[in-house]
Structure formats: C-alpha cells, structure tokens
Amino acid sequence: MSNPFLKQVFNKDKTFRPKRKFQPGTQRFELHKKAQASLNAGLDLKLAVQLPPGEELSDWVAVHVVDFFNRINLIYGTIGDECTEQSCPVMSGGPKYEYRWQDEHQFRKPTALSAPRYMDLLMDWIEVQINNEELFPSHVGTPFPRNFLQVVKKILSRLFRVFVHVYIHHFDRIAQMGSEAHVNTCYKHFYYFVKEFGLIDTKELEPLVSRAGPHRE
C-alpha cells in the first residue's frame, strides 16, 4: 500500500521506525498486495478503502493500520530534524489543539510534552501494539481479540495527531520538498478509511477538515 510517489520523494533512511512487514503467503500479505494494487492503479480513494467482497473486516483493518503506521513514520521522519524541543515545546495543532500523552506506565495522567517527546512515545507505543501477536495475530485462522477495534481506534486517533502537527507546524518544509500532493494523498487515504469504518470520531477530525490542502467536505 506504499505509494510509489512517496518512495520517490522521501528518503527511506529517515524512516522514524523500522517497518513491520507482512509475511509472504499469509492472508494478510495477500490483502496488503490487493490494497496496494488498488492504489497503484489510481482507483478512487473512497472505493479503494472499501472492504473487498468475502474478506474479514478485522484483517482489512489490521493491514491498513500497519500500513498507515509505516507511511506516517516516513512522513514524520522527513521533518523530524525541524521538530525539536525548542521549535515545538508543546505537542499541538495550532493554538486551539493541544495533545497530552497518557499511557499505562510512566504517564498515568494526561501530561503535556514536547512534540518530539510525544512522537517518540507514540511510535514506541504503537510499535508494541502492532507487534503483539495477541492483538495483531499474524497467522491465518488466529482470531482477533474482542477489543481489537477499540485498540485500533486509539492507534488511529493518535496517528491522526501526527498529521495535525505536521500540517499546521511543518507544512512549509513539506512544500519545500515538493511533496505536498503526496502527503495530501496519504492523508486523504487515511481520512476516507477511518470515515468508512467509523474509526475516529468526527469531532476529532475537525483540526484538518477546513484545510484546503488535505481535504474539504
């Protein structure tokens, strides 16, 4: 599902975290190839995100979550050297939106952090989730847990915050690289996917809905 244009624009060496790949021969690998083929063929993004006939929703969602994690890592990695403790002391999306970090270990209460610190904790946390065989089983026939979609919603809502921060605070850098159109495409793909399956509350999407770049609805 990786957009060939993104590969041309972004240096793979700057990927924020190593990619998780699907094992050849597994059902999820075949779904990954099917989704990638739809994107590469230029299929309308609203159609490309729809669940293929005969496929399980959890499998389709799992494939996309891992792919979005990889691609958003790549996007953030390209502006990471400009997102510092000094430039971004608060993880935010402009003056109206501040995102605080909370987890089950170090930060049990929502805590204000710098953007790079927040991103570091976020990517570590997501990486643990998607590599947890009990949450994201890699073997065909292994059932997903009952709380799978609940975990997915949390992952995707937090990944969306990366888009918000990049668009509002670092879009000049994206534009300078000539990659605005490709980041917009990635965002639209993400947006249509979460809307198709109701994976992020509409209210949470508000920071970017009014932006002419990524999306108007």
PDB file of C-alpha atoms in Angstrom:
ATOM      1  CA  MET A   1       0.000   0.000   0.000  1.00  0.00           C
ATOM      2  CA  SER A   2       3.003   2.256  -0.098  1.00  0.00           C
ATOM      3  CA  ASN A   3       2.505   4.990  -2.650  1.00  0.00           C
ATOM      4  CA  PRO A   4       5.263   4.895  -5.301  1.00  0.00           C
ATOM      5  CA  PHE A   5       5.389   8.703  -5.305  1.00  0.00           C
ATOM      6  CA  LEU A   6       6.110   8.760  -1.590  1.00  0.00           C
ATOM      7  CA  LYS A   7       9.018   6.417  -2.155  1.00  0.00           C
ATOM      8  CA  GLN A   8      10.456   8.799  -4.734  1.00  0.00           C
ATOM      9  CA  VAL A   9      10.086  11.865  -2.535  1.00  0.00           C
ATOM     10  CA  PHE A  10      11.136  10.548   0.844  1.00  0.00           C
ATOM     11  CA  ASN A  11      14.475   9.116   1.846  1.00  0.00           C
ATOM     12  CA  LYS A  12      13.910   5.679   3.333  1.00  0.00           C
ATOM     13  CA  ASP A  13      16.874   6.207   5.664  1.00  0.00           C
ATOM     14  CA  LYS A  14      14.828   8.806   7.535  1.00  0.00           C
ATOM     15  CA  THR A  15      12.014   6.416   8.440  1.00  0.00           C
ATOM     16  CA  PHE A  16      11.197   7.101  12.090  1.00  0.00           C
ATOM     17  CA  ARG A  17      10.765   3.421  12.979  1.00  0.00           C
ATOM     18  CA  PRO A  18      11.508   0.171  11.147  1.00  0.00           C
ATOM     19  CA  LYS A  19       8.629  -1.100   9.081  1.00  0.00           C
ATOM     20  CA  ARG A  20       6.589  -4.079  10.073  1.00  0.00           C
ATOM     21  CA  LYS A  21       6.171  -6.289   7.032  1.00  0.00           C
ATOM     22  CA  PHE A  22       3.627  -8.961   6.234  1.00  0.00           C
ATOM     23  CA  GLN A  23       4.932 -12.471   5.726  1.00  0.00           C
ATOM     24  CA  PRO A  24       4.562 -13.754   2.132  1.00  0.00           C
ATOM     25  CA  GLY A  25       1.981 -16.486   1.853  1.00  0.00           C
ATOM     26  CA  THR A  26      -0.222 -15.203   4.653  1.00  0.00           C
ATOM     27  CA  GLN A  27      -3.748 -13.946   4.145  1.00  0.00           C
ATOM     28  CA  ARG A  28      -2.727 -10.517   5.351  1.00  0.00           C
ATOM     29  CA  PHE A  29       0.114 -10.341   2.834  1.00  0.00           C
ATOM     30  CA  GLU A  30      -2.389 -11.065   0.054  1.00  0.00           C
ATOM     31  CA  LEU A  31      -4.707  -8.351   1.371  1.00  0.00           C
ATOM     32  CA  HIS A  32      -1.774  -5.945   1.514  1.00  0.00           C
ATOM     33  CA  LYS A  33      -0.979  -6.672  -2.146  1.00  0.00           C
ATOM     34  CA  LYS A  34      -4.627  -6.250  -3.109  1.00  0.00           C
ATOM     35  CA  ALA A  35      -4.855  -2.872  -1.381  1.00  0.00           C
ATOM     36  CA  GLN A  36      -1.560  -1.733  -2.874  1.00  0.00           C
ATOM     37  CA  ALA A  37      -2.682  -2.733  -6.356  1.00  0.00           C
ATOM     38  CA  SER A  38      -5.837  -0.637  -5.977  1.00  0.00           C
ATOM     39  CA  LEU A  39      -3.819   2.424  -5.008  1.00  0.00           C
ATOM     40  CA  ASN A  40      -1.208   1.940  -7.711  1.00  0.00           C
ATOM     41  CA  ALA A  41      -3.966   1.592 -10.298  1.00  0.00           C
ATOM     42  CA  GLY A  42      -5.232   5.050  -9.379  1.00  0.00           C
ATOM     43  CA  LEU A  43      -8.545   3.779  -8.014  1.00  0.00           C
ATOM     44  CA  ASP A  44     -10.710   6.415  -6.355  1.00  0.00           C
ATOM     45  CA  LEU A  45      -9.643   6.504  -2.703  1.00  0.00           C
ATOM     46  CA  LYS A  46     -13.230   6.261  -1.493  1.00  0.00           C
ATOM     47  CA  LEU A  47     -13.534   2.980  -3.378  1.00  0.00           C
ATOM     48  CA  ALA A  48     -10.043   1.759  -2.526  1.00  0.00           C
ATOM     49  CA  VAL A  49     -10.774   1.718   1.207  1.00  0.00           C
ATOM     50  CA  GLN A  50     -13.954  -0.342   0.948  1.00  0.00           C
ATOM     51  CA  LEU A  51     -13.883  -3.876   2.311  1.00  0.00           C
ATOM     52  CA  PRO A  52     -13.323  -6.324  -0.571  1.00  0.00           C
ATOM     53  CA  PRO A  53     -16.087  -8.921  -1.002  1.00  0.00           C
ATOM     54  CA  GLY A  54     -15.517 -12.035   1.069  1.00  0.00           C
ATOM     55  CA  GLU A  55     -12.833 -10.505   3.298  1.00  0.00           C
ATOM     56  CA  GLU A  56     -12.920 -10.142   7.070  1.00  0.00           C
ATOM     57  CA  LEU A  57     -13.125  -6.594   8.413  1.00  0.00           C
ATOM     58  CA  SER A  58     -10.520  -7.203  11.130  1.00  0.00           C
ATOM     59  CA  ASP A  59      -7.969  -8.446   8.598  1.00  0.00           C
ATOM     60  CA  TRP A  60      -8.598  -5.458   6.307  1.00  0.00           C
ATOM     61  CA  VAL A  61      -8.305  -3.030   9.214  1.00  0.00           C
ATOM     62  CA  ALA A  62      -5.123  -4.657  10.534  1.00  0.00           C
ATOM     63  CA  VAL A  63      -3.428  -4.354   7.141  1.00  0.00           C
ATOM     64  CA  HIS A  64      -4.279  -0.670   6.898  1.00  0.00           C
ATOM     65  CA  VAL A  65      -3.257   0.172  10.463  1.00  0.00           C
ATOM     66  CA  VAL A  66       0.209  -1.278   9.893  1.00  0.00           C
ATOM     67  CA  ASP A  67       0.491   0.483   6.537  1.00  0.00           C
ATOM     68  CA  PHE A  68      -0.591   3.861   7.906  1.00  0.00           C
ATOM     69  CA  PHE A  69       1.891   3.450  10.759  1.00  0.00           C
ATOM     70  CA  ASN A  70       4.697   2.843   8.258  1.00  0.00           C
ATOM     71  CA  ARG A  71       3.733   5.713   5.971  1.00  0.00           C
ATOM     72  CA  ILE A  72       3.145   8.276   8.705  1.00  0.00           C
ATOM     73  CA  ASN A  73       6.501   7.301  10.196  1.00  0.00           C
ATOM     74  CA  LEU A  74       8.029   8.090   6.830  1.00  0.00           C
ATOM     75  CA  ILE A  75       6.311  11.476   6.621  1.00  0.00           C
ATOM     76  CA  TYR A  76       7.266  12.493  10.147  1.00  0.00           C
ATOM     77  CA  GLY A  77      10.810  11.268   9.605  1.00  0.00           C
ATOM     78  CA  THR A  78      11.282  13.815   6.835  1.00  0.00           C
ATOM     79  CA  ILE A  79      10.546  16.786   9.097  1.00  0.00           C
ATOM     80  CA  GLY A  80      11.881  15.308  12.333  1.00  0.00           C
ATOM     81  CA  ASP A  81      15.067  17.387  12.300  1.00  0.00           C
ATOM     82  CA  GLU A  82      12.926  20.548  12.403  1.00  0.00           C
ATOM     83  CA  CYS A  83      10.572  19.268  15.100  1.00  0.00           C
ATOM     84  CA  THR A  84      12.650  19.893  18.218  1.00  0.00           C
ATOM     85  CA  GLU A  85      12.227  20.678  21.907  1.00  0.00           C
ATOM     86  CA  GLN A  86      12.895  24.324  21.037  1.00  0.00           C
ATOM     87  CA  SER A  87      10.667  24.657  17.963  1.00  0.00           C
ATOM     88  CA  CYS A  88       7.797  22.549  19.292  1.00  0.00           C
ATOM     89  CA  PRO A  89       7.803  22.617  23.123  1.00  0.00           C
ATOM     90  CA  VAL A  90       4.158  21.532  23.127  1.00  0.00           C
ATOM     91  CA  MET A  91       2.543  18.757  21.093  1.00  0.00           C
ATOM     92  CA  SER A  92      -0.144  20.766  19.377  1.00  0.00           C
ATOM     93  CA  GLY A  93      -2.018  21.593  16.226  1.00  0.00           C
ATOM     94  CA  GLY A  94      -2.068  25.361  16.412  1.00  0.00           C
ATOM     95  CA  PRO A  95      -3.367  27.376  19.395  1.00  0.00           C
ATOM     96  CA  LYS A  96      -6.705  25.534  19.587  1.00  0.00           C
ATOM     97  CA  TYR A  97      -5.464  21.972  19.890  1.00  0.00           C
ATOM     98  CA  GLU A  98      -3.029  20.582  22.442  1.00  0.00           C
ATOM     99  CA  TYR A  99      -2.448  16.843  22.733  1.00  0.00           C
ATOM    100  CA  ARG A 100      -1.338  15.355  26.029  1.00  0.00           C
ATOM    101  CA  TRP A 101       0.222  11.941  26.468  1.00  0.00           C
ATOM    102  CA  GLN A 102      -1.140   9.196  28.684  1.00  0.00           C
ATOM    103  CA  ASP A 103      -0.151   5.546  28.972  1.00  0.00           C
ATOM    104  CA  GLU A 104      -0.288   2.669  31.438  1.00  0.00           C
ATOM    105  CA  HIS A 105       3.241   3.074  32.729  1.00  0.00           C
ATOM    106  CA  GLN A 106       5.112   6.356  33.027  1.00  0.00           C
ATOM    107  CA  PHE A 107       2.302   8.843  32.346  1.00  0.00           C
ATOM    108  CA  ARG A 108      -0.869   7.651  34.028  1.00  0.00           C
ATOM    109  CA  LYS A 109      -2.429  11.114  33.809  1.00  0.00           C
ATOM    110  CA  PRO A 110      -2.616  13.221  30.600  1.00  0.00           C
ATOM    111  CA  THR A 111       0.724  15.046  30.507  1.00  0.00           C
ATOM    112  CA  ALA A 112       1.872  17.992  28.398  1.00  0.00           C
ATOM    113  CA  LEU A 113       5.006  17.063  26.427  1.00  0.00           C
ATOM    114  CA  SER A 114       7.069  18.495  23.606  1.00  0.00           C
ATOM    115  CA  ALA A 115       6.111  17.293  20.140  1.00  0.00           C
ATOM    116  CA  PRO A 116       9.269  15.177  19.591  1.00  0.00           C
ATOM    117  CA  ARG A 117       8.900  13.525  23.006  1.00  0.00           C
ATOM    118  CA  TYR A 118       5.228  12.843  22.316  1.00  0.00           C
ATOM    119  CA  MET A 119       6.059  11.387  18.900  1.00  0.00           C
ATOM    120  CA  ASP A 120       8.743   9.158  20.363  1.00  0.00           C
ATOM    121  CA  LEU A 121       6.405   7.739  22.988  1.00  0.00           C
ATOM    122  CA  LEU A 122       3.594   7.397  20.454  1.00  0.00           C
ATOM    123  CA  MET A 123       5.625   5.425  17.926  1.00  0.00           C
ATOM    124  CA  ASP A 124       7.050   3.188  20.655  1.00  0.00           C
ATOM    125  CA  TRP A 125       3.546   2.512  21.943  1.00  0.00           C
ATOM    126  CA  ILE A 126       2.076   1.737  18.507  1.00  0.00           C
ATOM    127  CA  GLU A 127       5.000  -0.499  17.654  1.00  0.00           C
ATOM    128  CA  VAL A 128       4.320  -2.558  20.776  1.00  0.00           C
ATOM    129  CA  GLN A 129       0.627  -2.859  19.854  1.00  0.00           C
ATOM    130  CA  ILE A 130       1.082  -3.986  16.247  1.00  0.00           C
ATOM    131  CA  ASN A 131       3.822  -6.460  17.177  1.00  0.00           C
ATOM    132  CA  ASN A 132       1.688  -8.028  19.897  1.00  0.00           C
ATOM    133  CA  GLU A 133       0.517 -11.363  18.486  1.00  0.00           C
ATOM    134  CA  GLU A 134      -2.469 -11.355  20.829  1.00  0.00           C
ATOM    135  CA  LEU A 135      -3.694  -8.051  19.374  1.00  0.00           C
ATOM    136  CA  PHE A 136      -2.466  -8.339  15.769  1.00  0.00           C
ATOM    137  CA  PRO A 137      -2.199 -12.096  15.095  1.00  0.00           C
ATOM    138  CA  SER A 138      -0.066 -12.822  12.043  1.00  0.00           C
ATOM    139  CA  HIS A 139      -1.209 -16.407  11.457  1.00  0.00           C
ATOM    140  CA  VAL A 140      -4.241 -17.158   9.318  1.00  0.00           C
ATOM    141  CA  GLY A 141      -7.114 -18.505  11.362  1.00  0.00           C
ATOM    142  CA  THR A 142      -5.973 -16.972  14.643  1.00  0.00           C
ATOM    143  CA  PRO A 143      -8.899 -14.884  15.925  1.00  0.00           C
ATOM    144  CA  PHE A 144      -8.571 -11.224  16.752  1.00  0.00           C
ATOM    145  CA  PRO A 145      -9.331 -10.243  20.366  1.00  0.00           C
ATOM    146  CA  ARG A 146     -12.679  -8.727  21.269  1.00  0.00           C
ATOM    147  CA  ASN A 147     -11.079  -5.361  21.989  1.00  0.00           C
ATOM    148  CA  PHE A 148      -9.263  -5.217  18.625  1.00  0.00           C
ATOM    149  CA  LEU A 149     -11.296  -2.365  17.114  1.00  0.00           C
ATOM    150  CA  GLN A 150     -11.155  -0.454  20.393  1.00  0.00           C
ATOM    151  CA  VAL A 151      -7.336  -0.600  20.311  1.00  0.00           C
ATOM    152  CA  VAL A 152      -7.325   0.290  16.604  1.00  0.00           C
ATOM    153  CA  LYS A 153      -9.431   3.392  17.220  1.00  0.00           C
ATOM    154  CA  LYS A 154      -6.929   4.590  19.803  1.00  0.00           C
ATOM    155  CA  ILE A 155      -3.980   3.923  17.469  1.00  0.00           C
ATOM    156  CA  LEU A 156      -5.571   5.733  14.528  1.00  0.00           C
ATOM    157  CA  SER A 157      -6.774   8.711  16.567  1.00  0.00           C
ATOM    158  CA  ARG A 158      -3.231   9.187  17.850  1.00  0.00           C
ATOM    159  CA  LEU A 159      -1.718   8.779  14.380  1.00  0.00           C
ATOM    160  CA  PHE A 160      -4.116  11.448  13.171  1.00  0.00           C
ATOM    161  CA  ARG A 161      -2.477  13.857  15.613  1.00  0.00           C
ATOM    162  CA  VAL A 162       0.787  13.409  13.727  1.00  0.00           C
ATOM    163  CA  PHE A 163      -0.957  14.659  10.567  1.00  0.00           C
ATOM    164  CA  VAL A 164      -2.347  17.624  12.509  1.00  0.00           C
ATOM    165  CA  HIS A 165       1.064  18.609  13.866  1.00  0.00           C
ATOM    166  CA  VAL A 166       2.845  18.160  10.536  1.00  0.00           C
ATOM    167  CA  TYR A 167       0.247  20.093   8.545  1.00  0.00           C
ATOM    168  CA  ILE A 168      -0.067  23.016  10.939  1.00  0.00           C
ATOM    169  CA  HIS A 169       3.510  23.384  12.167  1.00  0.00           C
ATOM    170  CA  HIS A 170       5.747  21.891   9.470  1.00  0.00           C
ATOM    171  CA  PHE A 171       3.911  22.202   6.193  1.00  0.00           C
ATOM    172  CA  ASP A 172       6.385  24.719   4.815  1.00  0.00           C
ATOM    173  CA  ARG A 173       9.030  22.001   4.954  1.00  0.00           C
ATOM    174  CA  ILE A 174       6.748  19.539   3.167  1.00  0.00           C
ATOM    175  CA  ALA A 175       6.037  22.136   0.476  1.00  0.00           C
ATOM    176  CA  GLN A 176       9.741  22.956   0.074  1.00  0.00           C
ATOM    177  CA  MET A 177      10.383  19.274  -0.616  1.00  0.00           C
ATOM    178  CA  GLY A 178       7.755  19.316  -3.361  1.00  0.00           C
ATOM    179  CA  SER A 179       5.832  16.571  -1.598  1.00  0.00           C
ATOM    180  CA  GLU A 180       2.633  18.411  -0.681  1.00  0.00           C
ATOM    181  CA  ALA A 181       0.460  16.478  -3.137  1.00  0.00           C
ATOM    182  CA  HIS A 182       1.785  13.130  -1.940  1.00  0.00           C
ATOM    183  CA  VAL A 183       1.262  13.905   1.749  1.00  0.00           C
ATOM    184  CA  ASN A 184      -2.246  15.109   0.884  1.00  0.00           C
ATOM    185  CA  THR A 185      -2.940  11.814  -0.865  1.00  0.00           C
ATOM    186  CA  CYS A 186      -1.743   9.870   2.153  1.00  0.00           C
ATOM    187  CA  TYR A 187      -3.929  11.974   4.418  1.00  0.00           C
ATOM    188  CA  LYS A 188      -6.997  11.586   2.203  1.00  0.00           C
ATOM    189  CA  HIS A 189      -6.478   7.814   2.099  1.00  0.00           C
ATOM    190  CA  PHE A 190      -6.292   7.778   5.901  1.00  0.00           C
ATOM    191  CA  TYR A 191      -9.320  10.084   6.185  1.00  0.00           C
ATOM    192  CA  TYR A 192     -11.538   8.036   3.863  1.00  0.00           C
ATOM    193  CA  PHE A 193     -10.531   4.827   5.608  1.00  0.00           C
ATOM    194  CA  VAL A 194     -11.374   5.985   9.144  1.00  0.00           C
ATOM    195  CA  LYS A 195     -14.630   7.540   7.907  1.00  0.00           C
ATOM    196  CA  GLU A 196     -15.611   4.382   6.006  1.00  0.00           C
ATOM    197  CA  PHE A 197     -15.415   2.253   9.147  1.00  0.00           C
ATOM    198  CA  GLY A 198     -16.163   4.863  11.824  1.00  0.00           C
ATOM    199  CA  LEU A 199     -12.752   4.518  13.447  1.00  0.00           C
ATOM    200  CA  ILE A 200     -12.264   8.136  14.564  1.00  0.00           C
ATOM    201  CA  ASP A 201     -14.951  10.434  15.964  1.00  0.00           C
ATOM    202  CA  THR A 202     -15.858  13.215  13.551  1.00  0.00           C
ATOM    203  CA  LYS A 203     -15.129  15.811  16.238  1.00  0.00           C
ATOM    204  CA  GLU A 204     -11.521  14.616  16.494  1.00  0.00           C
ATOM    205  CA  LEU A 205     -11.059  15.192  12.751  1.00  0.00           C
ATOM    206  CA  GLU A 206     -12.013  18.868  12.990  1.00  0.00           C
ATOM    207  CA  PRO A 207      -8.458  20.317  13.070  1.00  0.00           C
ATOM    208  CA  LEU A 208      -7.898  19.433   9.405  1.00  0.00           C
ATOM    209  CA  VAL A 209     -11.376  19.376   7.890  1.00  0.00           C
ATOM    210  CA  SER A 210     -11.261  23.069   6.991  1.00  0.00           C
ATOM    211  CA  ARG A 211      -7.820  22.942   5.421  1.00  0.00           C
ATOM    212  CA  ALA A 212      -7.928  23.305   1.641  1.00  0.00           C
ATOM    213  CA  GLY A 213      -4.785  21.181   1.283  1.00  0.00           C
ATOM    214  CA  PRO A 214      -5.691  17.777   2.649  1.00  0.00           C
ATOM    215  CA  HIS A 215      -9.467  17.748   2.437  1.00  0.00           C
ATOM    216  CA  ARG A 216     -12.703  19.613   2.155  1.00  0.00           C
ATOM    217  CA  GLU A 217     -16.055  18.011   2.886  1.00  0.00           C
TER     218      GLU A 217
END
